[in-house]
């Protein structure tokens, strides 16, 4: 599975875990969580790193910085679902740990390559 595809699947699973435990156990995601998921998936499409994307905590770009409501929701969802991923989706958890060790690409170099 390619990196960005895995990122999208990981985000979907995290939102599902969060929403199921906080909002609607049978209908996930709820409207609020679906709006956040749509925003998060859109931000992933805009990531300049794409397949070289580092783990979010190691990234120089903070995708949710400009939207405080989505930033708050990202912290809630990731903070809650992250620790629960190990038991429910060990593959995504393992890959996230591996991604933490991924070297963070230089944004200036990425932009320079794109211009050429």
Coordinates of N, CA and C in Angstrom, one line a residue:
X1 N 0.9 -1.2 0.0 CA 0.0 0.0 0.0 C 0.9 1.2 0.0
X2 N 0.6 2.2 -0.9 CA 1.4 3.4 -0.9 C 1.2 4.3 0.3
X3 N 2.2 5.1 0.5 CA 2.2 5.9 1.7 C 0.9 6.8 1.9
X4 N 0.6 7.5 0.9 CA -0.6 8.4 1.0 C -1.9 7.7 1.1
X5 N -2.0 6.5 0.4 CA -3.2 5.7 0.6 C -3.3 5.2 2.0
X6 N -2.2 4.8 2.6 CA -2.1 4.4 4.0 C -2.5 5.5 4.9
X7 N -2.0 6.7 4.6 CA -2.4 7.9 5.5 C -3.9 8.1 5.5
X8 N -4.5 8.0 4.3 CA -5.9 8.2 4.2 C -6.7 7.1 4.9
X9 N -6.3 5.9 4.8 CA -6.9 4.8 5.5 C -6.8 4.9 7.0
X10 N -5.6 5.3 7.4 CA -5.3 5.5 8.9 C -6.2 6.6 9.4
X11 N -6.4 7.7 8.7 CA -7.2 8.8 9.2 C -8.7 8.3 9.2
X12 N -9.1 7.6 8.3 CA -10.5 7.1 8.3 C -10.8 6.2 9.5
X13 N -9.8 5.3 9.8 CA -9.9 4.4 10.9 C -9.9 5.2 12.2
X14 N -9.1 6.2 12.3 CA -9.0 7.0 13.6 C -10.3 7.7 13.8
X15 N -10.9 8.3 12.8 CA -12.1 9.0 12.9 C -13.2 8.0 13.3
X16 N -13.2 6.9 12.7 CA -14.2 5.8 13.0 C -14.1 5.4 14.5
X17 N -13.0 5.2 15.0 CA -12.8 4.8 16.4 C -13.3 5.9 17.3
X18 N -12.9 7.2 17.0 CA -13.2 8.3 17.8 C -14.8 8.5 17.8
X19 N -15.3 8.5 16.6 CA -16.8 8.8 16.5 C -17.6 7.7 17.2
X20 N -17.2 6.5 16.9 CA -17.9 5.3 17.5 C -18.0 5.4 19.0
X21 N -16.9 5.8 19.6 CA -16.8 5.9 21.1 C -17.4 7.1 21.7
X22 N -17.5 8.2 20.9 CA -17.9 9.5 21.4 C -19.3 9.9 20.9
X23 N -19.7 9.5 19.8 CA -20.9 10.1 19.2 C -22.0 9.0 18.9
X24 N -21.7 8.2 17.8 CA -22.7 7.3 17.3 C -22.1 5.9 17.1
X25 N -22.4 5.0 18.1 CA -21.7 3.6 18.0 C -22.2 2.8 16.8
X26 N -23.3 3.1 16.2 CA -23.8 2.3 15.0 C -23.7 3.0 13.7
X27 N -23.7 4.4 13.7 CA -23.5 5.1 12.5 C -22.3 6.0 12.5
X28 N -21.2 5.5 11.9 CA -20.0 6.3 11.9 C -19.6 6.5 10.5
X29 N -19.1 7.7 10.2 CA -18.9 8.8 11.1 C -20.2 9.7 11.1
X30 N -20.4 10.4 12.2 CA -21.5 11.3 12.3 C -21.2 12.5 11.4
X31 N -22.1 13.5 11.3 CA -21.9 14.6 10.4 C -20.7 15.4 10.8
X32 N -20.5 15.7 12.1 CA -19.3 16.5 12.5 C -18.0 15.8 12.2
X33 N -18.0 14.5 12.5 CA -16.8 13.7 12.2 C -16.5 13.6 10.7
X34 N -17.6 13.4 9.9 CA -17.4 13.4 8.5 C -16.8 14.7 7.9
X35 N -17.3 15.8 8.5 CA -16.7 17.1 8.0 C -15.2 17.2 8.4
X36 N -14.9 16.7 9.5 CA -13.4 16.7 9.9 C -12.7 15.8 9.0
X37 N -13.2 14.6 8.7 CA -12.5 13.6 7.9 C -12.4 14.2 6.5
X38 N -13.4 14.8 5.9 CA -13.3 15.4 4.6 C -12.2 16.4 4.6
X39 N -12.1 17.3 5.6 CA -11.1 18.3 5.7 C -9.7 17.6 5.8
X40 N -9.6 16.6 6.6 CA -8.3 16.0 6.8 C -7.8 15.3 5.5
X41 N -8.7 14.6 4.8 CA -8.4 14.0 3.5 C -8.0 15.0 2.5
X42 N -8.7 16.1 2.5 CA -8.4 17.2 1.5 C -7.0 17.7 1.8
X43 N -6.7 17.9 3.1 CA -5.3 18.4 3.4 C -4.2 17.4 3.0
X44 N -4.5 16.1 3.1 CA -3.6 15.1 2.6 C -3.3 15.3 1.1
X45 N -4.3 15.6 0.4 CA -4.1 15.8 -1.1 C -3.3 17.0 -1.4
X46 N -3.2 17.9 -0.5 CA -2.5 19.2 -0.7 C -1.0 19.1 -0.1
X47 N -0.7 18.0 0.5 CA 0.6 17.8 1.1 C 1.7 17.9 0.0
X48 N 2.7 18.8 0.2 CA 3.7 18.9 -0.8 C 4.7 17.7 -0.8
X49 N 4.7 17.0 0.3 CA 5.6 15.8 0.5 C 5.1 14.6 -0.2
X50 N 3.8 14.4 -0.3 CA 3.1 13.2 -0.8 C 3.8 11.9 -0.3
X51 N 4.4 11.1 -1.2 CA 4.9 9.8 -0.8 C 6.1 9.9 0.2
X52 N 6.7 11.1 0.3 CA 7.8 11.3 1.2 C 7.3 11.9 2.6
X53 N 6.0 12.0 2.7 CA 5.4 12.6 3.9 C 5.9 12.0 5.2
X54 N 6.4 12.8 6.1 CA 6.8 12.3 7.4 C 5.6 12.1 8.4
X55 N 5.8 11.6 9.5 CA 4.7 11.5 10.5 C 4.4 13.0 10.9
X56 N 3.1 13.2 11.2 CA 2.6 14.6 11.4 C 3.5 15.3 12.5
X57 N 3.8 14.6 13.6 CA 4.5 15.3 14.6 C 6.0 15.7 14.2
X58 N 6.5 15.1 13.1 CA 7.8 15.5 12.6 C 7.8 16.4 11.4
X59 N 6.6 16.8 11.0 CA 6.4 17.6 9.8 C 6.7 19.1 10.1
X60 N 7.2 19.8 9.1 CA 7.5 21.2 9.2 C 6.2 22.0 8.9
X61 N 5.3 21.3 8.2 CA 4.0 22.0 7.8 C 3.0 21.5 8.8
X62 N 2.2 22.4 9.3 CA 1.1 22.0 10.2 C -0.2 22.2 9.5
X63 N -0.8 21.2 8.9 CA -1.9 21.2 8.0 C -3.2 21.9 8.6
X64 N -3.3 21.9 9.9 CA -4.5 22.4 10.6 C -4.3 23.7 11.2
X65 N -3.2 24.3 11.0 CA -2.8 25.6 11.7 C -3.8 26.7 11.4
X66 N -4.3 26.8 10.2 CA -5.1 28.0 9.8 C -6.6 27.8 10.2
X67 N -7.0 26.6 10.6 CA -8.4 26.4 11.0 C -8.4 25.8 12.4
X68 N -8.6 26.7 13.4 CA -8.5 26.3 14.8 C -9.5 25.3 15.2
X69 N -10.7 25.3 14.6 CA -11.7 24.3 15.0 C -11.2 22.9 14.5
X70 N -10.7 22.8 13.3 CA -10.2 21.5 12.8 C -8.9 21.1 13.5
X71 N -8.1 22.1 13.9 CA -6.9 21.7 14.7 C -7.3 21.1 16.0
X72 N -8.3 21.7 16.7 CA -8.8 21.2 18.0 C -9.3 19.7 17.8
X73 N -10.1 19.6 16.7 CA -10.7 18.3 16.4 C -9.6 17.2 16.1
X74 N -8.6 17.6 15.3 CA -7.5 16.7 15.0 C -6.8 16.3 16.3
X75 N -6.5 17.2 17.2 CA -5.9 16.8 18.5 C -6.8 15.8 19.3
X76 N -8.1 16.1 19.3 CA -9.0 15.2 20.0 C -9.0 13.8 19.4
X77 N -9.2 13.8 18.0 CA -9.3 12.5 17.3 C -8.0 11.7 17.4
X78 N -6.9 12.3 17.1 CA -5.6 11.6 17.1 C -5.2 11.2 18.5
X79 N -5.5 12.1 19.5 CA -5.1 11.8 20.9 C -5.9 10.7 21.4
X80 N -7.1 10.6 21.0 CA -8.0 9.5 21.5 C -7.7 8.2 20.8
X81 N -7.8 8.3 19.4 CA -7.7 7.0 18.6 C -6.3 6.5 18.5
X82 N -5.3 7.3 18.6 CA -3.9 6.9 18.4 C -3.6 5.7 19.3
X83 N -3.7 5.8 20.6 CA -3.4 4.7 21.5 C -4.2 3.4 21.3
X84 N -5.5 3.6 20.8 CA -6.4 2.5 20.6 C -6.1 1.8 19.2
X85 N -5.3 2.4 18.4 CA -5.0 1.8 17.1 C -4.2 0.5 17.2
X86 N -3.4 0.4 18.2 CA -2.5 -0.7 18.4 C -3.3 -2.0 18.5
X87 N -4.4 -2.0 19.2 CA -5.2 -3.2 19.4 C -6.2 -3.4 18.2
X88 N -6.7 -2.3 17.7 CA -7.7 -2.5 16.7 C -7.2 -2.6 15.2
X89 N -6.0 -1.9 15.0 CA -5.4 -1.9 13.7 C -3.9 -1.9 13.8
X90 N -3.3 -3.1 14.2 CA -1.9 -3.1 14.5 C -1.0 -2.7 13.3
X91 N -1.5 -3.1 12.1 CA -0.7 -2.7 10.9 C -0.5 -1.2 10.8
X92 N -1.5 -0.4 10.9 CA -1.4 1.0 10.8 C -0.6 1.6 12.0
X93 N -0.7 1.0 13.1 CA 0.1 1.4 14.3 C 1.6 1.2 14.0
X94 N 1.9 0.0 13.5 CA 3.3 -0.4 13.2 C 3.9 0.6 12.2
X95 N 3.1 0.8 11.1 CA 3.6 1.7 10.0 C 3.8 3.1 10.5
X96 N 3.0 3.5 11.5 CA 3.1 4.9 12.0 C 4.4 5.0 12.8
X97 N 4.7 4.0 13.6 CA 6.0 4.0 14.3 C 7.2 4.0 13.3
X98 N 7.1 3.2 12.3 CA 8.2 3.3 11.2 C 8.2 4.7 10.6
X99 N 7.1 5.3 10.3 CA 7.1 6.6 9.7 C 7.7 7.7 10.6
X100 N 7.7 7.5 11.9 CA 8.3 8.4 12.9 C 9.8 8.5 12.6
X101 N 10.4 7.4 12.2 CA 11.8 7.4 11.9 C 12.2 7.8 10.5
X102 N 11.2 8.1 9.7 CA 11.4 8.6 8.4 C 12.1 10.0 8.4
X103 N 13.1 10.2 7.6 CA 13.7 11.5 7.6 C 12.7 12.5 7.0
X104 N 12.7 13.7 7.6 CA 11.8 14.7 7.2 C 12.4 15.4 6.0
X105 N 11.7 15.4 4.8 CA 12.3 16.0 3.6 C 12.4 17.5 3.8
X106 N 13.3 18.1 3.1 CA 13.4 19.6 3.1 C 12.4 20.2 2.2
X107 N 11.5 21.0 2.7 CA 10.5 21.6 2.0 C 11.0 22.5 0.8
X108 N 12.1 23.2 1.0 CA 12.6 24.0 -0.1 C 13.1 23.2 -1.2
X109 N 13.7 22.0 -1.0 CA 14.1 21.1 -2.1 C 12.9 20.6 -2.8
X110 N 11.8 20.2 -2.1 CA 10.6 19.7 -2.7 C 10.0 20.7 -3.6
X111 N 9.9 22.0 -3.2 CA 9.4 23.1 -4.0 C 10.3 23.3 -5.2
X112 N 11.6 23.2 -5.0 CA 12.5 23.5 -6.2 C 12.3 22.4 -7.2
X113 N 12.2 21.2 -6.8 CA 12.0 20.1 -7.8 C 10.6 20.2 -8.5
X114 N 9.6 20.6 -7.8 CA 8.3 20.8 -8.4 C 8.3 21.9 -9.5
X115 N 9.1 23.0 -9.3 CA 9.1 24.1 -10.2 C 9.8 23.7 -11.5
X116 N 10.7 22.7 -11.5 CA 11.4 22.3 -12.7 C 10.6 21.5 -13.6

